[in-house]
XYZ file of N, CA and C in Angstrom:
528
model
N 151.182 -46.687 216.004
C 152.368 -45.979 216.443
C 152.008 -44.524 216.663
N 152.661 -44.107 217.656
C 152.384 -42.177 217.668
C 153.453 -41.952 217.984
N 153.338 -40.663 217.845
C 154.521 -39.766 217.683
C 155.103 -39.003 218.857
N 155.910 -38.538 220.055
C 156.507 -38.054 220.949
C 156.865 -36.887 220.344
N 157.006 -35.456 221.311
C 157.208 -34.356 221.116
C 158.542 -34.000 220.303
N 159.143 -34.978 220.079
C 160.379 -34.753 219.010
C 160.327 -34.894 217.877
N 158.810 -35.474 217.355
C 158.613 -36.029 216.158
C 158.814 -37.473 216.048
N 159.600 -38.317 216.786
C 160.028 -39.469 216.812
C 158.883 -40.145 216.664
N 158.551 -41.449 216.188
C 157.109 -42.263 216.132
C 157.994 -43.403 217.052
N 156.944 -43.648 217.619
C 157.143 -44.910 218.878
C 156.264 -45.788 218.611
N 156.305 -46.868 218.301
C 155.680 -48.175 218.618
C 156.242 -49.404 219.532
N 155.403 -50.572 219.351
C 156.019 -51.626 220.047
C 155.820 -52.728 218.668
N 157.247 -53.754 219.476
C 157.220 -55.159 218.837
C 156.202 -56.239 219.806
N 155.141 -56.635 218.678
C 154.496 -57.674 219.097
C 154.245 -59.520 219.181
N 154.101 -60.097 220.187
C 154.644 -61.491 219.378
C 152.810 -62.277 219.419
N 152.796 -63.187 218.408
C 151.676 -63.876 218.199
C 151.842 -65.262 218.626
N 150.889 -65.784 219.482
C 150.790 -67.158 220.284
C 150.317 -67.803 218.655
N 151.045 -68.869 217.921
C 150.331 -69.477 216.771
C 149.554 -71.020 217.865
N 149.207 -71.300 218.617
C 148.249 -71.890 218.982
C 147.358 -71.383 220.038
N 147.281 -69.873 221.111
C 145.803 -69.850 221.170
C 145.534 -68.357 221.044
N 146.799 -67.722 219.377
C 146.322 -66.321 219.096
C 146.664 -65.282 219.807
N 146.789 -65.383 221.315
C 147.516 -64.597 222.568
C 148.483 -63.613 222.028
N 147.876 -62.042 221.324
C 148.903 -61.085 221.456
C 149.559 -60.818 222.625
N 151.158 -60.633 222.722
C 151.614 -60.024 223.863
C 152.662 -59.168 223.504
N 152.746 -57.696 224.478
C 153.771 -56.880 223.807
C 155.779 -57.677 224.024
N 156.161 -57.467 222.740
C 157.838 -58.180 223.441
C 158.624 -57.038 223.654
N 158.467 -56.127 222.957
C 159.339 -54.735 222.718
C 158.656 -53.958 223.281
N 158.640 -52.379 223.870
C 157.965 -51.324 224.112
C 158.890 -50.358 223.271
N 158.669 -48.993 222.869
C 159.246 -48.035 223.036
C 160.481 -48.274 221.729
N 159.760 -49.076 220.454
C 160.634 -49.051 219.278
C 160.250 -48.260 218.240
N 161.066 -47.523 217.147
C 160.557 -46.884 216.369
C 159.718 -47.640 215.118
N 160.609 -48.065 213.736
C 160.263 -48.866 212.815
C 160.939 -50.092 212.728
N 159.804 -51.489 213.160
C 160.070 -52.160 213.060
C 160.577 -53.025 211.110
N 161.175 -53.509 210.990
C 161.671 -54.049 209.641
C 162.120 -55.651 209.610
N 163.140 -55.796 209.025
C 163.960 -57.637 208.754
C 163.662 -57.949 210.295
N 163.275 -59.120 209.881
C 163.901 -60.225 211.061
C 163.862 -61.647 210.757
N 164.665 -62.444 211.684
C 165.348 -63.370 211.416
C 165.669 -64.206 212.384
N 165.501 -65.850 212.720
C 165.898 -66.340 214.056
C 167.213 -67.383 213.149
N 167.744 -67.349 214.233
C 169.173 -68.289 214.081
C 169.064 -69.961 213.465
N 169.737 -70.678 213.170
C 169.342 -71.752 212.655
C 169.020 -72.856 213.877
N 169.551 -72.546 215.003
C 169.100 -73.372 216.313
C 167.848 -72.269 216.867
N 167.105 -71.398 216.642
C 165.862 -71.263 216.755
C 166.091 -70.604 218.137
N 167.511 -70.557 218.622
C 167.472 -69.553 220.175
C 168.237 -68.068 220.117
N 167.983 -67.475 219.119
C 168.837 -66.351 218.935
C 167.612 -65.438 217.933
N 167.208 -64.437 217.958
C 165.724 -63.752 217.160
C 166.654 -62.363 216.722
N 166.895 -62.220 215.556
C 167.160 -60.967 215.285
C 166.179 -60.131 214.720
N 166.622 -58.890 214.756
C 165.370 -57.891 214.752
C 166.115 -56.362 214.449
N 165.107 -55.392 213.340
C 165.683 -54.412 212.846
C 164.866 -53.532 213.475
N 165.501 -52.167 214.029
C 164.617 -51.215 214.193
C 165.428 -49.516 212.937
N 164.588 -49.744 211.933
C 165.008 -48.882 211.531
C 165.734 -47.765 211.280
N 165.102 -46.713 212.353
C 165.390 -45.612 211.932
C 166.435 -45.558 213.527
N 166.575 -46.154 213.959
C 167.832 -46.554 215.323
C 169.031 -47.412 214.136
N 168.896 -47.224 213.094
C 169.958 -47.884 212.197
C 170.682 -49.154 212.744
N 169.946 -49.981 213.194
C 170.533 -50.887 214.163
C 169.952 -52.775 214.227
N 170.663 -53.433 214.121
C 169.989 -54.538 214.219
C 170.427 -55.546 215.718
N 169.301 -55.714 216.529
C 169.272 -56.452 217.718
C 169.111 -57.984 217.484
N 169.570 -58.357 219.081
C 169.437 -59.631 218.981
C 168.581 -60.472 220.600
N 168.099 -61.375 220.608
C 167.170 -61.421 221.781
C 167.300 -63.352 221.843
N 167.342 -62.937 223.035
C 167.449 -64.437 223.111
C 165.825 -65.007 222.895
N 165.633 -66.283 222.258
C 164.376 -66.583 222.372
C 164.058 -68.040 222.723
N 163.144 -67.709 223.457
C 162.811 -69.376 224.177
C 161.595 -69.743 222.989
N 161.670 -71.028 222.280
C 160.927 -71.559 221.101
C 159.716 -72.291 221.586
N 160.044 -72.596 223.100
C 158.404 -73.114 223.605
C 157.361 -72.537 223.872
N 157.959 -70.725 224.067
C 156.643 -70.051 224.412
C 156.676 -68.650 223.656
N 157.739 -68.418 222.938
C 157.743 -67.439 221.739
C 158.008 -65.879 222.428
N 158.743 -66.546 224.317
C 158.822 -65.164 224.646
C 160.615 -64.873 224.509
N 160.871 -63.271 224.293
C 161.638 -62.535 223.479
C 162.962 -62.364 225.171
N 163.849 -62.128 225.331
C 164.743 -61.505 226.432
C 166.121 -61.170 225.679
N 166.534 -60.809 227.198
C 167.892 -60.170 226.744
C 168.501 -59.299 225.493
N 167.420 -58.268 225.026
C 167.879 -57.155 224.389
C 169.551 -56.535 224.234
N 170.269 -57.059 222.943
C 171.391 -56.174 222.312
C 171.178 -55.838 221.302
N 171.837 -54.760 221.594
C 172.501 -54.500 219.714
C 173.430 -55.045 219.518
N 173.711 -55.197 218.298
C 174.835 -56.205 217.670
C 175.810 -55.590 216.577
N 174.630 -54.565 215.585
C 174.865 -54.116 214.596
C 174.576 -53.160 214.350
N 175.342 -51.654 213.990
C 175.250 -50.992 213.500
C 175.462 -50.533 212.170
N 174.515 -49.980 211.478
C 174.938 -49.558 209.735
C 175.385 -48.579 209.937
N 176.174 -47.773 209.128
C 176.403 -46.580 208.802
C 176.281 -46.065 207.267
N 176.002 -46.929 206.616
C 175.329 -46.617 205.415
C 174.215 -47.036 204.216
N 173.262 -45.927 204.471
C 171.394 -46.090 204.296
C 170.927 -46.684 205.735
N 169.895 -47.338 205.406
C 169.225 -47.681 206.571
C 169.002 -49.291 206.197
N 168.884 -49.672 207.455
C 168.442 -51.252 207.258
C 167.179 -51.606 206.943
N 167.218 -52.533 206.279
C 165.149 -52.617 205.580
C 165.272 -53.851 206.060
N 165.237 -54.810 204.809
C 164.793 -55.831 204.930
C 166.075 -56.581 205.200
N 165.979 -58.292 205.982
C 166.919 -59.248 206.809
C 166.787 -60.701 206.207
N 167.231 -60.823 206.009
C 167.711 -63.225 206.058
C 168.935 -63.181 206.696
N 168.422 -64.725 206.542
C 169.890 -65.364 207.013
C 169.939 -66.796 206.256
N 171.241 -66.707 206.410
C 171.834 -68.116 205.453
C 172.129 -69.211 206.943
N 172.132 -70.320 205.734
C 172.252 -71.809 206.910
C 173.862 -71.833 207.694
N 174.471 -70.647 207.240
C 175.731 -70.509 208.463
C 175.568 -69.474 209.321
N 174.274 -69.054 209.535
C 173.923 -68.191 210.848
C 174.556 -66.715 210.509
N 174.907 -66.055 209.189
C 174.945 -65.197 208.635
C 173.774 -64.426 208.272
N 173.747 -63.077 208.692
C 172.534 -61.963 208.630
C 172.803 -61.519 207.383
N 172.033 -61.219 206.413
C 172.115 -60.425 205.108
C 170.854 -59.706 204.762
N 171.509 -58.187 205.394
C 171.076 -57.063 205.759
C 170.609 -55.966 204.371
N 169.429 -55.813 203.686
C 169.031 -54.597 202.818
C 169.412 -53.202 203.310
N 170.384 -52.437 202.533
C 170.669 -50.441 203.229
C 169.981 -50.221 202.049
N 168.643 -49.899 202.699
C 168.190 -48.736 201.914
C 168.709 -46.831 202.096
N 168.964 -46.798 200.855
C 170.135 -45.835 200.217
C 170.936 -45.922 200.488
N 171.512 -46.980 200.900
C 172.836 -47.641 200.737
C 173.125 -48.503 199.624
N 172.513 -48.538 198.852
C 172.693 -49.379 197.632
C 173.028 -50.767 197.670
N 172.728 -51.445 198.845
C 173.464 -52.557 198.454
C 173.461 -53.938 199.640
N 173.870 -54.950 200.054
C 172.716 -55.581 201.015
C 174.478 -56.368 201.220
N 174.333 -55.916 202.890
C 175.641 -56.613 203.617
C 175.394 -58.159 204.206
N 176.403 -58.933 203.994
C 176.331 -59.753 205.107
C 176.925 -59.844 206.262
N 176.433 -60.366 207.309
C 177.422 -60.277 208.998
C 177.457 -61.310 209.526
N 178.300 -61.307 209.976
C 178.549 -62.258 211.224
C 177.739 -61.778 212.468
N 176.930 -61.924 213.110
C 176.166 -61.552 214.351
C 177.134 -62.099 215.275
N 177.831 -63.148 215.412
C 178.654 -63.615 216.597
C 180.119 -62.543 216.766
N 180.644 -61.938 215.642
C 181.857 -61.383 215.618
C 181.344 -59.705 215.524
N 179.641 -59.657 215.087
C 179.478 -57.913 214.775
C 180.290 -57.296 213.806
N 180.526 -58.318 212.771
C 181.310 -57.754 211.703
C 181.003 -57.713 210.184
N 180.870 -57.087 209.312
C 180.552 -57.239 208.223
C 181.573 -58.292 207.234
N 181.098 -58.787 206.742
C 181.978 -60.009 205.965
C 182.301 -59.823 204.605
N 180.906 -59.304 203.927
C 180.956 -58.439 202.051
C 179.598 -57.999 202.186
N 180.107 -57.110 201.057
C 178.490 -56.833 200.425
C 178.387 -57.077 198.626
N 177.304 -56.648 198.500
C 176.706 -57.100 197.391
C 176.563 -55.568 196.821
N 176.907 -55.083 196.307
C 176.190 -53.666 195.753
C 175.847 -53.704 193.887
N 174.884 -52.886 194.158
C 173.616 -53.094 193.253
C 173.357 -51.390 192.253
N 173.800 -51.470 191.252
C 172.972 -50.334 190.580
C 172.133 -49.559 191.030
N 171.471 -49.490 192.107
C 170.100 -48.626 192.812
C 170.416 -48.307 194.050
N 169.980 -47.073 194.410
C 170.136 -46.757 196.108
C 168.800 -47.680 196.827
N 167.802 -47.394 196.198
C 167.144 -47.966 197.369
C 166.494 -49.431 197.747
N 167.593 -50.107 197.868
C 167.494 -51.934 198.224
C 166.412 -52.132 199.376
N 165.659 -52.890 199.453
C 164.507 -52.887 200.055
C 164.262 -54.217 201.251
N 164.571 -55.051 200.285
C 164.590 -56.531 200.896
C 165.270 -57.282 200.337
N 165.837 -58.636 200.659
C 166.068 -60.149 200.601
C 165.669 -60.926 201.122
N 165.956 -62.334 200.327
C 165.539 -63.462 201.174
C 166.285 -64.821 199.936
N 166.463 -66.039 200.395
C 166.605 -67.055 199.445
C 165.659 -68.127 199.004
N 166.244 -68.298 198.204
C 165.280 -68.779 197.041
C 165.842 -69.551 195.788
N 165.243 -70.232 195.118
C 165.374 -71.360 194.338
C 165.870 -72.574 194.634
N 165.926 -74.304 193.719
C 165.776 -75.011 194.160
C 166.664 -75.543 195.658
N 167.696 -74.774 195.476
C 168.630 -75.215 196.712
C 169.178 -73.686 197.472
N 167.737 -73.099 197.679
C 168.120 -72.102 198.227
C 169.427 -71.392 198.441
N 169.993 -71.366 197.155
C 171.402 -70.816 196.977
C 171.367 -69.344 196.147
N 170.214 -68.949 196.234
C 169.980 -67.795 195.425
C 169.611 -66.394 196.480
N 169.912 -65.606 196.361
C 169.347 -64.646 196.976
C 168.258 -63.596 196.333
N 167.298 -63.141 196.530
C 166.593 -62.463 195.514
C 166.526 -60.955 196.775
N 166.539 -60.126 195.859
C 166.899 -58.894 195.997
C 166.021 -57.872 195.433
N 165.156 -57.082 196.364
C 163.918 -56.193 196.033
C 164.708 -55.271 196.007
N 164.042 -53.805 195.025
C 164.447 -52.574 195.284
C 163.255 -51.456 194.989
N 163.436 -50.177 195.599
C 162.334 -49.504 195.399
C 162.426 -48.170 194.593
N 161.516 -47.769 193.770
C 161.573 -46.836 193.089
C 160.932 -45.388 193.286
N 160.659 -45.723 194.373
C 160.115 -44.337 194.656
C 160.780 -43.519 195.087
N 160.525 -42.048 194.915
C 161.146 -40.677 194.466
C 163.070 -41.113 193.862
N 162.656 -41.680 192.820
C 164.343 -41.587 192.160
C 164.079 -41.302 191.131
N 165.273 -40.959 190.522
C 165.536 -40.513 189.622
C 165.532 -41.616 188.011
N 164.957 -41.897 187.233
C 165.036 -42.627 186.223
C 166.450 -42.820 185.707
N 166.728 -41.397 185.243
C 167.857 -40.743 184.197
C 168.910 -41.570 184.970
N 168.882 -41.381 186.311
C 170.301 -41.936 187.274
C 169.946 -43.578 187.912
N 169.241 -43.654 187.658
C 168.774 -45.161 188.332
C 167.947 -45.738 187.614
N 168.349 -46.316 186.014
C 166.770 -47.055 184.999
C 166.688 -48.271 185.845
N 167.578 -48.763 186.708
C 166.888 -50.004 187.228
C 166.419 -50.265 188.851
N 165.977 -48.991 189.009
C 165.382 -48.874 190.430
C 164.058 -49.768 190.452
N 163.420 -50.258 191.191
C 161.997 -51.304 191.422
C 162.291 -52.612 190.641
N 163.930 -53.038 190.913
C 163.816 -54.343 190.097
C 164.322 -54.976 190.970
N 163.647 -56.190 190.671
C 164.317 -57.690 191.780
C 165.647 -57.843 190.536
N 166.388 -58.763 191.816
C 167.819 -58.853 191.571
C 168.187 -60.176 191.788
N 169.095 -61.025 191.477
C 169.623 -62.219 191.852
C 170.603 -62.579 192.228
N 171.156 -63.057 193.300
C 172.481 -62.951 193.509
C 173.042 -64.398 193.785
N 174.108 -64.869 193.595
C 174.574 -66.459 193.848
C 175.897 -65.632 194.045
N 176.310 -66.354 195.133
C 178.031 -65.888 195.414
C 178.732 -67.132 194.630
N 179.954 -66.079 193.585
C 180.939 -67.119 192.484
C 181.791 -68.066 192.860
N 181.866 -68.117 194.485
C 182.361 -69.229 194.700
C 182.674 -69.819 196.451
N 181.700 -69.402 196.676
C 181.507 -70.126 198.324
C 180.072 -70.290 198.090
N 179.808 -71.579 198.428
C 178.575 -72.247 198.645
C 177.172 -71.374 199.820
N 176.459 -70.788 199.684
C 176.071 -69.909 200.684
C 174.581 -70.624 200.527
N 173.495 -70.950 201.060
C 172.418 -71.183 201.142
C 171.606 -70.589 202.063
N 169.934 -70.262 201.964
C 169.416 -69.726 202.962
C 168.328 -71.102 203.713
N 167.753 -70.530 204.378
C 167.164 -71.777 205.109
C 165.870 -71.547 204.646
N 165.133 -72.961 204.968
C 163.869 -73.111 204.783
C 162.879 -72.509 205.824
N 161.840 -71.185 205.048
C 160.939 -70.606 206.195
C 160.259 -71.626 206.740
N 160.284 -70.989 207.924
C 158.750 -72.164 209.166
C 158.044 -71.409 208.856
N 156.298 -72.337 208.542
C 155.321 -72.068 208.498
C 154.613 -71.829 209.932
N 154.032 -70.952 209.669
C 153.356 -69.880 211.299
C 151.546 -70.638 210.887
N 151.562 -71.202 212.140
C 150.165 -71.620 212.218
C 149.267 -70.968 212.800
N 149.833 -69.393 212.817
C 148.279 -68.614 213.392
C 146.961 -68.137 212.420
C-alpha cells in the first residue's frame, strides 16, 4: 500500500484463483481492507474498507471468483469497522473498533437490528463457533488502553443471543 499526498494509504483488493493460483486485482484504489463475508447463496461478497467506515457489497460469480457491481450498503458511525461474519440468516455482524461493541445488520434493509456491547472500546473481531455454531466469539484489543478503565481489554468474549436462535455458518475451505 502507499500513501497519496493527503496522507491517505491506498491499496487494492485482491482475489486468489484456488485452482491455478492466478492473482488478479478485484478492487483498485481501497484504503484498509478488514471483515469479509459472502452470503449464504455464495452470490453476494461483503467487504470492509476501514477507514471509509463502510461496508460494501459485490455481486460475485462463484465459478470464477470474479467480484462486480460495487455498493455500499453500510455505514458506521460509531468506531470503525474491523472484523465481519455472518449468521445462516444472511445477517452481517460487524466489530466497531472504539465503538465498543459488534452490530448486527440486515444488508438487504441497510439497517442495524442490535448490538452487543462489551466492557472494552476496542472490539476487534468475530466469528461463530461451537458445536452448533450458535456462539459468537468476540476478540478485543488492548493496545494503548487504559487498564484502570478497561481491566478487560485483549479478552475474547462469548456471546449466545437469550432467545432467538442465531447460528453462524460453516467456513469453506480455500484450496489454494
Amino acid at each position: 500500500m502507499q500513501g497519496d499526498e493527503s496522507g491517505k494509504v491506498k491499496g487494492s483488493l485482491f482475489v486468489v484463483d484456488p485452482i491455478t493460483k492466478n492473482v488478479t486485482k478485484a478492487v483498485e484504489e481501497c484504503t484498509m481492507s478488514n471483515g469479509m463475508a459472502w452470503s449464504p447463496d455464495n452470490k453476494t461478497y461483503y467487504w470492509i474498507d476501514t477507514p471509509e467506515k463502510a461496508v460494501f457489497a459485490f455481486d460475485y460469480d462463484e465459478a470464477t471468483g470474479q467480484l462486480s457491481n460495487r455498493r455500499k450498503i453500510i455505514s458506521i458511525s460509531s468506531g470503525d469497522p474491523d472484523g465481519m461474519t455472518i449468521d445462516a440468516q444472511g445477517k452481517l455482524w460487524i466489530a466497531q473498533y472504539g465503538g465498543g461493541c459488534v452490530s448486527r445488520w440486515c444488508p438487504d434493509e441497510k439497517k442495524e437490528i442490535f448490538r452487543v456491547n462489551l466492557p472494552v472500546s476496542s472490539v476487534s473481531a468475530c466469528c461463530f463457533g461451537g458445536k452448533n455454531l450458535d456462539q459468537l466469539y468476540i476478540t478485543t484489543s488492548a493496545k494503548d488502553v487504559n487498564y484502570a478503565k478497561e481491566p478487560l481489554a485483549g479478552s475474547l468474549f462469548v456471546y449466545k443471543h437469550p432467545t432467538e436462535e442465531i447460528r453462524g455458518l460453516p467456513q469453506p475451505y480455500f484450496g489454494a
